[in-house]
Amino acid sequence: MKIGDHRTELAFMRLRQQRTDRPPFEDYLRGREWPADGVRTTTTLAPPDTGGWFEQFVIGAAVLGVFWRAERHDDGAYTLWLHSRDTRSWASADYERGRTAYEVYQSGPRNLWDEVEAARRRWDARGRPGPARFGLTATPDAHTMWLDSPESPEAIRVLGG
C-alpha cells in the first residue's frame, strides 16, 4: 500500500486503547534536579523543522520508541521534549524566534536529538520525498515502511507491529 494514495492520505485520532502510556517527566530525571545528567550541546536544526505532520511521520519512522511533547511559553518560544518509552533516554531542544543555534540537552543510552537530526538529514539528502513515495507492507509478524519500493534499502522493518 502506498502511503500517499488518495485512500490513505488521512489523519486519525487514536482510540484510547491505541494510546501509549506516557510516564511523567520526573521518571526520566530519577529524583535529580534539572538537567540531572543531561549533556548540553547546540544544534542548527530548528525544532519547528521537525514538527510538521509529515516531518514527524518521516522522523518518527526512523526514531522508534520515542514520543514528543512541546512545552510552550508566552513569548512564542518553546521546549521540544523527546522521551523514550522505556524512560531511559530523553532530550530537549529549546526554540526561540530569531535564533540560528538552539540549546539541546540529552541523557540516556540513546542520544535522541542526534537520532532526530540524522533522520532529518537523510530525508533532506533524498530530496524530501513526499507521501506518494512511501509505502507500507504489513504481515502478521511485522510491518515494513519503505521508500519507493518494498525492496528498497530504505525499508524500515518493525517487528510485532
Tab-separated table of N, CA and C in Angstrom:
chain	number	residue	atom	x	y	z
A	1	MET	N	0.851	-1.164	0.000
A	1	MET	CA	0.000	0.000	0.000
A	1	MET	C	0.897	1.228	0.000
A	2	LYS	N	0.636	2.165	-0.869
A	2	LYS	CA	1.378	3.413	-0.903
A	2	LYS	C	0.777	4.373	0.119
A	3	ILE	N	1.639	5.001	0.920
A	3	ILE	CA	1.187	5.933	1.951
A	3	ILE	C	0.461	7.122	1.333
A	4	GLY	N	0.923	7.613	0.187
A	4	GLY	CA	0.350	8.801	-0.426
A	4	GLY	C	-0.876	8.559	-1.272
A	5	ASP	N	-1.381	7.305	-1.356
A	5	ASP	CA	-2.605	7.046	-2.098
A	5	ASP	C	-3.713	7.956	-1.573
A	6	HIS	N	-4.580	8.355	-2.462
A	6	HIS	CA	-5.688	9.205	-2.036
A	6	HIS	C	-6.537	8.509	-0.978
A	7	ARG	N	-6.538	7.186	-0.979
A	7	ARG	CA	-7.339	6.453	0.002
A	7	ARG	C	-6.699	6.452	1.382
A	8	THR	N	-5.378	6.692	1.469
A	8	THR	CA	-4.707	6.606	2.763
A	8	THR	C	-4.182	7.942	3.257
A	9	GLU	N	-4.425	9.013	2.526
A	9	GLU	CA	-3.912	10.317	2.932
A	9	GLU	C	-4.883	10.943	3.933
A	10	LEU	N	-4.912	10.384	5.103
A	10	LEU	CA	-5.825	10.798	6.156
A	10	LEU	C	-5.073	10.895	7.476
A	11	ALA	N	-5.612	11.654	8.388
A	11	ALA	CA	-5.098	11.689	9.757
A	11	ALA	C	-6.155	11.048	10.640
A	12	PHE	N	-5.726	10.335	11.630
A	12	PHE	CA	-6.648	9.629	12.500
A	12	PHE	C	-6.436	10.044	13.946
A	13	MET	N	-7.520	10.076	14.701
A	13	MET	CA	-7.401	10.246	16.131
A	13	MET	C	-7.354	8.839	16.726
A	14	ARG	N	-6.369	8.604	17.561
A	14	ARG	CA	-6.228	7.274	18.132
A	14	ARG	C	-7.328	6.986	19.149
A	15	LEU	N	-7.711	5.736	19.188
A	15	LEU	CA	-8.633	5.286	20.212
A	15	LEU	C	-7.887	5.206	21.538
A	16	ARG	N	-8.600	5.258	22.641
A	16	ARG	CA	-7.935	5.179	23.939
A	16	ARG	C	-7.054	3.951	24.068
A	17	GLN	N	-7.515	2.814	23.589
A	17	GLN	CA	-6.739	1.585	23.721
A	17	GLN	C	-5.500	1.569	22.820
A	18	GLN	N	-5.400	2.488	21.861
A	18	GLN	CA	-4.225	2.571	20.991
A	18	GLN	C	-3.174	3.524	21.528
A	19	ARG	N	-3.539	4.354	22.471
A	19	ARG	CA	-2.598	5.339	23.002
A	19	ARG	C	-1.638	4.665	23.976
A	20	THR	N	-0.387	5.090	23.911
A	20	THR	CA	0.600	4.538	24.834
A	20	THR	C	0.602	5.346	26.124
A	21	ASP	N	0.921	4.672	27.223
A	21	ASP	CA	1.107	5.386	28.482
A	21	ASP	C	2.372	6.212	28.379
A	22	ARG	N	2.304	7.413	28.848
A	22	ARG	CA	3.454	8.306	28.796
A	22	ARG	C	3.848	8.655	30.217
A	23	PRO	N	5.000	8.147	30.652
A	23	PRO	CA	5.424	8.400	32.022
A	23	PRO	C	5.656	9.887	32.272
A	24	PRO	N	5.499	10.324	33.523
A	24	PRO	CA	5.780	11.731	33.831
A	24	PRO	C	7.265	12.031	33.659
A	25	PHE	N	7.565	13.292	33.348
A	25	PHE	CA	8.945	13.706	33.105
A	25	PHE	C	9.855	13.364	34.293
A	26	GLU	N	9.340	13.453	35.490
A	26	GLU	CA	10.146	13.194	36.687
A	26	GLU	C	10.752	11.784	36.673
A	27	ASP	N	10.087	10.844	36.026
A	27	ASP	CA	10.627	9.481	35.935
A	27	ASP	C	11.953	9.458	35.181
A	28	TYR	N	12.137	10.384	34.271
A	28	TYR	CA	13.369	10.430	33.483
A	28	TYR	C	14.528	11.039	34.270
A	29	LEU	N	14.224	11.962	35.154
A	29	LEU	CA	15.269	12.610	35.952
A	29	LEU	C	15.704	11.752	37.137
A	30	ARG	N	14.885	10.766	37.501
A	30	ARG	CA	15.187	9.831	38.590
A	30	ARG	C	15.517	10.555	39.902
A	31	GLY	N	14.699	11.530	40.237
A	31	GLY	CA	14.843	12.228	41.504
A	31	GLY	C	15.919	13.299	41.542
A	32	ARG	N	16.586	13.531	40.441
A	32	ARG	CA	17.634	14.554	40.407
A	32	ARG	C	17.072	15.859	39.866
A	33	GLU	N	17.726	16.961	40.178
A	33	GLU	CA	17.294	18.262	39.681
A	33	GLU	C	17.700	18.439	38.228
A	34	TRP	N	16.883	19.228	37.497
A	34	TRP	CA	17.157	19.538	36.095
A	34	TRP	C	18.519	20.203	35.985
A	35	PRO	N	19.359	19.848	35.066
A	35	PRO	CA	19.179	18.907	33.966
A	35	PRO	C	19.651	17.485	34.284
A	36	ALA	N	19.731	17.145	35.576
A	36	ALA	CA	20.191	15.816	36.001
A	36	ALA	C	21.518	15.515	35.316
A	37	ASP	N	21.598	14.416	34.586
A	37	ASP	CA	22.860	14.089	33.904
A	37	ASP	C	22.812	14.450	32.418
A	38	GLY	N	21.896	15.340	32.059
A	38	GLY	CA	21.774	15.765	30.666
A	38	GLY	C	23.020	16.503	30.194
A	39	VAL	N	23.462	16.175	29.000
A	39	VAL	CA	24.638	16.794	28.397
A	39	VAL	C	24.167	17.900	27.457
A	40	ARG	N	24.727	19.105	27.636
A	40	ARG	CA	24.332	20.260	26.845
A	40	ARG	C	25.146	20.331	25.558
A	41	THR	N	24.439	20.550	24.442
A	41	THR	CA	25.056	20.821	23.146
A	41	THR	C	24.209	21.886	22.458
A	42	THR	N	24.574	22.228	21.244
A	42	THR	CA	23.732	23.114	20.447
A	42	THR	C	23.487	22.458	19.098
A	43	THR	N	22.447	22.924	18.433
A	43	THR	CA	22.073	22.408	17.118
A	43	THR	C	21.658	23.569	16.230
A	44	THR	N	21.821	23.392	14.938
A	44	THR	CA	21.303	24.370	13.982
A	44	THR	C	19.970	23.915	13.389
A	45	LEU	N	19.545	22.704	13.720
A	45	LEU	CA	18.232	22.224	13.277
A	45	LEU	C	17.175	22.846	14.179
A	46	ALA	N	16.372	23.718	13.610
A	46	ALA	CA	15.335	24.399	14.388
A	46	ALA	C	14.249	23.400	14.771
A	47	PRO	N	13.854	23.357	16.035
A	47	PRO	CA	12.780	22.445	16.432
A	47	PRO	C	11.535	22.519	15.552
A	48	PRO	N	11.101	23.730	15.061
A	48	PRO	CA	9.931	23.737	14.180
A	48	PRO	C	10.139	22.943	12.888
A	49	ASP	N	11.387	22.746	12.463
A	49	ASP	CA	11.661	21.977	11.252
A	49	ASP	C	11.495	20.476	11.461
A	50	THR	N	11.134	20.085	12.666
A	50	THR	CA	10.878	18.675	12.956
A	50	THR	C	9.417	18.419	13.288
A	51	GLY	N	8.599	19.472	13.344
A	51	GLY	CA	7.284	19.335	13.932
A	51	GLY	C	6.085	19.313	13.027
A	52	GLY	N	6.256	19.461	11.721
A	52	GLY	CA	5.101	19.353	10.828
A	52	GLY	C	4.612	17.904	10.791
A	53	TRP	N	3.382	17.697	10.356
A	53	TRP	CA	2.846	16.328	10.410
A	53	TRP	C	3.684	15.370	9.572
A	54	PHE	N	4.146	15.810	8.400
A	54	PHE	CA	4.902	14.878	7.575
A	54	PHE	C	6.326	14.721	8.085
A	55	GLU	N	6.931	15.797	8.585
A	55	GLU	CA	8.253	15.683	9.191
A	55	GLU	C	8.224	14.698	10.353
A	56	GLN	N	7.179	14.775	11.176
A	56	GLN	CA	7.065	13.842	12.303
A	56	GLN	C	6.865	12.411	11.812
A	57	PHE	N	6.147	12.240	10.717
A	57	PHE	CA	5.973	10.909	10.137
A	57	PHE	C	7.320	10.333	9.709
A	58	VAL	N	8.087	11.119	8.938
A	58	VAL	CA	9.370	10.645	8.420
A	58	VAL	C	10.359	10.406	9.557
A	59	ILE	N	10.486	11.361	10.448
A	59	ILE	CA	11.431	11.228	11.560
A	59	ILE	C	10.984	10.118	12.495
A	60	GLY	N	9.699	10.055	12.792
A	60	GLY	CA	9.182	9.027	13.693
A	60	GLY	C	9.383	7.615	13.175
A	61	ALA	N	9.388	7.452	11.864
A	61	ALA	CA	9.625	6.129	11.282
A	61	ALA	C	11.063	5.672	11.510
A	62	ALA	N	11.973	6.634	11.645
A	62	ALA	CA	13.385	6.310	11.841
A	62	ALA	C	13.794	6.327	13.309
A	63	VAL	N	13.093	7.068	14.127
A	63	VAL	CA	13.423	7.201	15.551
A	63	VAL	C	12.312	6.495	16.328
A	64	LEU	N	12.443	5.195	16.458
A	64	LEU	CA	11.380	4.362	17.029
A	64	LEU	C	11.365	4.412	18.557
A	65	GLY	N	10.179	4.186	19.114
A	65	GLY	CA	10.029	4.086	20.562
A	65	GLY	C	10.173	5.407	21.289
A	66	VAL	N	9.837	6.510	20.604
A	66	VAL	CA	10.007	7.837	21.186
A	66	VAL	C	8.712	8.617	21.032
A	67	PHE	N	8.367	9.406	22.045
A	67	PHE	CA	7.235	10.314	21.892
A	67	PHE	C	7.703	11.738	22.162
A	68	TRP	N	6.932	12.687	21.632
A	68	TRP	CA	7.305	14.105	21.627
A	68	TRP	C	6.292	14.892	22.435
A	69	ARG	N	6.772	15.916	23.108
A	69	ARG	CA	5.910	16.871	23.806
A	69	ARG	C	6.477	18.269	23.584
A	70	ALA	N	5.615	19.254	23.555
A	70	ALA	CA	6.079	20.645	23.444
A	70	ALA	C	5.597	21.402	24.675
A	71	GLU	N	6.515	22.114	25.292
A	71	GLU	CA	6.202	23.000	26.418
A	71	GLU	C	6.290	24.426	25.885
A	72	ARG	N	5.134	25.067	25.697
A	72	ARG	CA	5.077	26.375	25.045
A	72	ARG	C	5.137	27.502	26.080
A	73	HIS	N	5.790	28.598	25.680
A	73	HIS	CA	5.942	29.765	26.537
A	73	HIS	C	5.196	30.937	25.907
A	74	ASP	N	4.856	31.938	26.704
A	74	ASP	CA	4.039	33.074	26.242
A	74	ASP	C	4.665	33.866	25.106
A	75	ASP	N	5.983	33.912	25.017
A	75	ASP	CA	6.655	34.736	24.009
A	75	ASP	C	6.851	34.029	22.671
A	76	GLY	N	6.243	32.846	22.498
A	76	GLY	CA	6.389	32.089	21.258
A	76	GLY	C	7.525	31.082	21.292
A	77	ALA	N	8.367	31.161	22.311
A	77	ALA	CA	9.429	30.172	22.482
A	77	ALA	C	8.804	28.877	23.002
A	78	TYR	N	9.509	27.783	22.824
A	78	TYR	CA	9.055	26.529	23.410
A	78	TYR	C	10.210	25.558	23.560
A	79	THR	N	9.978	24.549	24.373
A	79	THR	CA	10.929	23.450	24.537
A	79	THR	C	10.286	22.214	23.950
A	80	LEU	N	10.990	21.583	23.043
A	80	LEU	CA	10.538	20.327	22.460
A	80	LEU	C	11.195	19.207	23.252
A	81	TRP	N	10.392	18.336	23.830
A	81	TRP	CA	10.885	17.207	24.625
A	81	TRP	C	10.729	15.922	23.840
A	82	LEU	N	11.727	15.067	23.903
A	82	LEU	CA	11.691	13.730	23.322
A	82	LEU	C	11.935	12.755	24.469
A	83	HIS	N	11.102	11.747	24.569
A	83	HIS	CA	11.224	10.752	25.632
A	83	HIS	C	11.165	9.352	25.036
A	84	SER	N	12.065	8.482	25.467
A	84	SER	CA	11.960	7.080	25.061
A	84	SER	C	10.889	6.427	25.927
A	85	ARG	N	10.209	5.465	25.390
A	85	ARG	CA	9.134	4.810	26.136
A	85	ARG	C	9.641	4.052	27.352
A	86	ASP	N	10.912	3.640	27.326
A	86	ASP	CA	11.443	2.862	28.458
A	86	ASP	C	11.968	3.738	29.601
A	87	THR	N	11.801	5.049	29.522
A	87	THR	CA	12.233	6.051	30.500
A	87	THR	C	13.744	6.082	30.716
A	88	ARG	N	14.507	5.588	29.790
A	88	ARG	CA	15.956	5.600	29.955
A	88	ARG	C	16.624	6.749	29.212
A	89	SER	N	15.988	7.306	28.196
A	89	SER	CA	16.596	8.375	27.399
A	89	SER	C	15.617	9.525	27.228
A	90	TRP	N	16.151	10.730	27.197
A	90	TRP	CA	15.343	11.916	26.925
A	90	TRP	C	16.229	12.975	26.282
A	91	ALA	N	15.572	13.936	25.645
A	91	ALA	CA	16.271	15.085	25.071
A	91	ALA	C	15.323	16.272	25.098
A	92	SER	N	15.900	17.461	25.128
A	92	SER	CA	15.105	18.682	24.999
A	92	SER	C	15.832	19.613	24.048
A	93	ALA	N	15.055	20.348	23.266
A	93	ALA	CA	15.606	21.348	22.347
A	93	ALA	C	14.795	22.620	22.547
A	94	ASP	N	15.480	23.712	22.851
A	94	ASP	CA	14.816	24.984	23.128
A	94	ASP	C	14.756	25.838	21.869
A	95	TYR	N	13.561	26.278	21.534
A	95	TYR	CA	13.366	27.133	20.364
A	95	TYR	C	13.047	28.556	20.816
A	96	GLU	N	13.761	29.521	20.231
A	96	GLU	CA	13.466	30.941	20.408
A	96	GLU	C	13.508	31.589	19.033
A	97	ARG	N	12.513	32.404	18.718
A	97	ARG	CA	12.448	33.082	17.417
A	97	ARG	C	13.694	33.921	17.187
A	98	GLY	N	14.139	33.933	15.916
A	98	GLY	CA	15.263	34.763	15.532
A	98	GLY	C	16.629	34.133	15.771
A	99	ARG	N	16.683	32.982	16.371
A	99	ARG	CA	17.973	32.328	16.635
A	99	ARG	C	18.330	31.395	15.483
A	100	THR	N	19.611	31.080	15.375
A	100	THR	CA	20.078	30.110	14.376
A	100	THR	C	20.763	28.922	15.033
A	101	ALA	N	20.972	28.994	16.345
A	101	ALA	CA	21.520	27.874	17.117
A	101	ALA	C	20.604	27.680	18.324
A	102	TYR	N	20.360	26.433	18.658
A	102	TYR	CA	19.383	26.095	19.686
A	102	TYR	C	20.032	25.174	20.716
A	103	GLU	N	19.713	25.405	21.986
A	103	GLU	CA	20.276	24.618	23.078
A	103	GLU	C	19.572	23.265	23.164
A	104	VAL	N	20.370	22.221	23.311
A	104	VAL	CA	19.864	20.856	23.418
A	104	VAL	C	20.473	20.207	24.661
A	105	TYR	N	19.669	19.427	25.384
A	105	TYR	CA	20.158	18.563	26.452
A	105	TYR	C	19.733	17.146	26.105
A	106	GLN	N	20.621	16.169	26.363
A	106	GLN	CA	20.315	14.760	26.107
A	106	GLN	C	20.839	13.916	27.257
A	107	SER	N	20.121	12.839	27.533
A	107	SER	CA	20.542	11.924	28.580
A	107	SER	C	20.081	10.516	28.229
A	108	GLY	N	20.857	9.532	28.661
A	108	GLY	CA	20.472	8.135	28.483
A	108	GLY	C	21.315	7.427	27.447
A	109	PRO	N	21.044	6.144	27.250
A	109	PRO	CA	21.831	5.372	26.289
A	109	PRO	C	21.620	5.788	24.837
A	110	ARG	N	20.487	6.426	24.537
A	110	ARG	CA	20.240	6.926	23.184
A	110	ARG	C	20.340	8.440	23.189
A	111	ASN	N	21.014	9.010	22.230
A	111	ASN	CA	21.024	10.457	22.040
A	111	ASN	C	19.890	10.797	21.082
A	112	LEU	N	18.718	11.018	21.652
A	112	LEU	CA	17.504	11.133	20.841
A	112	LEU	C	17.546	12.302	19.867
A	113	TRP	N	18.081	13.444	20.302
A	113	TRP	CA	18.132	14.573	19.360
A	113	TRP	C	19.075	14.258	18.215
A	114	ASP	N	20.188	13.585	18.494
A	114	ASP	CA	21.107	13.190	17.417
A	114	ASP	C	20.399	12.276	16.421
A	115	GLU	N	19.547	11.371	16.918
A	115	GLU	CA	18.789	10.489	16.034
A	115	GLU	C	17.815	11.291	15.165
A	116	VAL	N	17.166	12.285	15.761
A	116	VAL	CA	16.244	13.146	15.013
A	116	VAL	C	17.001	13.896	13.921
A	117	GLU	N	18.152	14.476	14.272
A	117	GLU	CA	18.948	15.194	13.274
A	117	GLU	C	19.375	14.280	12.126
A	118	ALA	N	19.813	13.070	12.458
A	118	ALA	CA	20.251	12.124	11.422
A	118	ALA	C	19.092	11.754	10.505
A	119	ALA	N	17.914	11.521	11.068
A	119	ALA	CA	16.736	11.181	10.254
A	119	ALA	C	16.366	12.350	9.341
A	120	ARG	N	16.403	13.545	9.878
A	120	ARG	CA	16.076	14.724	9.066
A	120	ARG	C	17.103	14.911	7.944
A	121	ARG	N	18.402	14.702	8.228
A	121	ARG	CA	19.444	14.822	7.199
A	121	ARG	C	19.250	13.791	6.093
A	122	ARG	N	18.890	12.545	6.469
A	122	ARG	CA	18.664	11.504	5.450
A	122	ARG	C	17.493	11.888	4.548
A	123	TRP	N	16.424	12.398	5.132
A	123	TRP	CA	15.256	12.825	4.359
A	123	TRP	C	15.632	13.980	3.432
A	124	ASP	N	16.367	14.976	3.958
A	124	ASP	CA	16.818	16.106	3.143
A	124	ASP	C	17.705	15.623	1.991
A	125	ALA	N	18.635	14.702	2.275
A	125	ALA	CA	19.583	14.214	1.262
A	125	ALA	C	18.871	13.492	0.120
A	126	ARG	N	17.696	12.964	0.364
A	126	ARG	CA	16.935	12.254	-0.668
A	126	ARG	C	15.935	13.185	-1.356
A	127	GLY	N	16.057	14.484	-1.114
A	127	GLY	CA	15.185	15.452	-1.778
A	127	GLY	C	13.840	15.627	-1.106
A	128	ARG	N	13.727	15.265	0.160
A	128	ARG	CA	12.483	15.364	0.937
A	128	ARG	C	11.308	14.697	0.234
A	129	PRO	N	11.422	13.397	-0.027
A	129	PRO	CA	10.327	12.713	-0.719
A	129	PRO	C	9.008	12.857	0.033
A	130	GLY	N	7.943	13.022	-0.739
A	130	GLY	CA	6.619	13.225	-0.166
A	130	GLY	C	5.876	11.920	0.076
A	131	PRO	N	4.645	12.035	0.547
A	131	PRO	CA	3.858	10.855	0.924
A	131	PRO	C	3.680	9.837	-0.199
A	132	ALA	N	3.601	10.271	-1.451
A	132	ALA	CA	3.362	9.348	-2.556
A	132	ALA	C	4.506	8.367	-2.762
A	133	ARG	N	5.684	8.646	-2.204
A	133	ARG	CA	6.835	7.756	-2.397
A	133	ARG	C	7.004	6.744	-1.268
A	134	PHE	N	6.200	6.849	-0.222
A	134	PHE	CA	6.296	5.920	0.898
A	134	PHE	C	5.220	4.850	0.794
A	135	GLY	N	5.524	3.677	1.301
A	135	GLY	CA	4.559	2.589	1.307
A	135	GLY	C	4.705	1.773	2.572
A	136	LEU	N	3.770	0.844	2.756
A	136	LEU	CA	3.749	0.011	3.948
A	136	LEU	C	3.366	-1.403	3.547
A	137	THR	N	4.148	-2.359	4.021
A	137	THR	CA	3.813	-3.771	3.858
A	137	THR	C	3.577	-4.335	5.252
A	138	ALA	N	2.416	-4.947	5.465
A	138	ALA	CA	2.079	-5.497	6.774
A	138	ALA	C	1.903	-7.004	6.668
A	139	THR	N	2.493	-7.724	7.600
A	139	THR	CA	2.323	-9.173	7.719
A	139	THR	C	1.932	-9.462	9.164
A	140	PRO	N	1.527	-10.692	9.478
A	140	PRO	CA	1.181	-10.992	10.872
A	140	PRO	C	2.366	-10.807	11.839
A	141	ASP	N	3.596	-10.919	11.338
A	141	ASP	CA	4.762	-10.845	12.220
A	141	ASP	C	5.414	-9.473	12.299
A	142	ALA	N	5.236	-8.647	11.299
A	142	ALA	CA	5.931	-7.360	11.269
A	142	ALA	C	5.278	-6.449	10.250
A	143	HIS	N	5.659	-5.188	10.321
A	143	HIS	CA	5.287	-4.274	9.244
A	143	HIS	C	6.545	-3.534	8.806
A	144	THR	N	6.589	-3.214	7.529
A	144	THR	CA	7.753	-2.567	6.948
A	144	THR	C	7.305	-1.325	6.205
A	145	MET	N	7.867	-0.191	6.588
A	145	MET	CA	7.634	1.037	5.856
A	145	MET	C	8.786	1.187	4.876
A	146	TRP	N	8.487	1.606	3.648
A	146	TRP	CA	9.525	1.689	2.627
A	146	TRP	C	9.390	2.953	1.801
A	147	LEU	N	10.500	3.266	1.125
A	147	LEU	CA	10.562	4.414	0.236
A	147	LEU	C	10.735	3.889	-1.184
A	148	ASP	N	9.826	4.221	-2.067
A	148	ASP	CA	9.832	3.892	-3.493
A	148	ASP	C	9.485	2.444	-3.822
A	149	SER	N	9.933	1.462	-3.050
A	149	SER	CA	9.635	0.067	-3.359
A	149	SER	C	9.843	-0.789	-2.108
A	150	PRO	N	9.074	-1.875	-1.960
A	150	PRO	CA	9.258	-2.747	-0.795
A	150	PRO	C	10.672	-3.340	-0.705
A	151	GLU	N	11.389	-3.419	-1.826
A	151	GLU	CA	12.746	-3.971	-1.828
A	151	GLU	C	13.804	-2.900	-1.556
A	152	SER	N	13.367	-1.682	-1.313
A	152	SER	CA	14.276	-0.555	-1.123
A	152	SER	C	15.191	-0.759	0.083
A	153	PRO	N	16.441	-0.326	-0.039
A	153	PRO	CA	17.310	-0.352	1.136
A	153	PRO	C	16.861	0.647	2.199
A	154	GLU	N	15.894	1.481	1.852
A	154	GLU	CA	15.357	2.456	2.803
A	154	GLU	C	14.236	1.852	3.663
A	155	ALA	N	13.972	0.573	3.509
A	155	ALA	CA	12.883	-0.052	4.264
A	155	ALA	C	13.199	-0.078	5.745
A	156	ILE	N	12.186	0.187	6.540
A	156	ILE	CA	12.297	0.149	7.996
A	156	ILE	C	11.358	-0.940	8.472
A	157	ARG	N	11.901	-2.002	9.014
A	157	ARG	CA	11.099	-3.137	9.456
A	157	ARG	C	10.882	-3.041	10.954
A	158	VAL	N	9.642	-3.148	11.379
A	158	VAL	CA	9.298	-3.099	12.792
A	158	VAL	C	8.613	-4.400	13.146
A	159	LEU	N	9.218	-5.176	14.043
A	159	LEU	CA	8.655	-6.462	14.439
A	159	LEU	C	7.456	-6.268	15.361
A	160	GLY	N	6.555	-7.231	15.296
A	160	GLY	CA	5.415	-7.240	16.205
A	160	GLY	C	4.434	-6.120	15.983
A	161	GLY	N	4.511	-5.481	14.852
A	161	GLY	CA	3.650	-4.335	14.657
A	161	GLY	C	2.641	-4.555	13.636
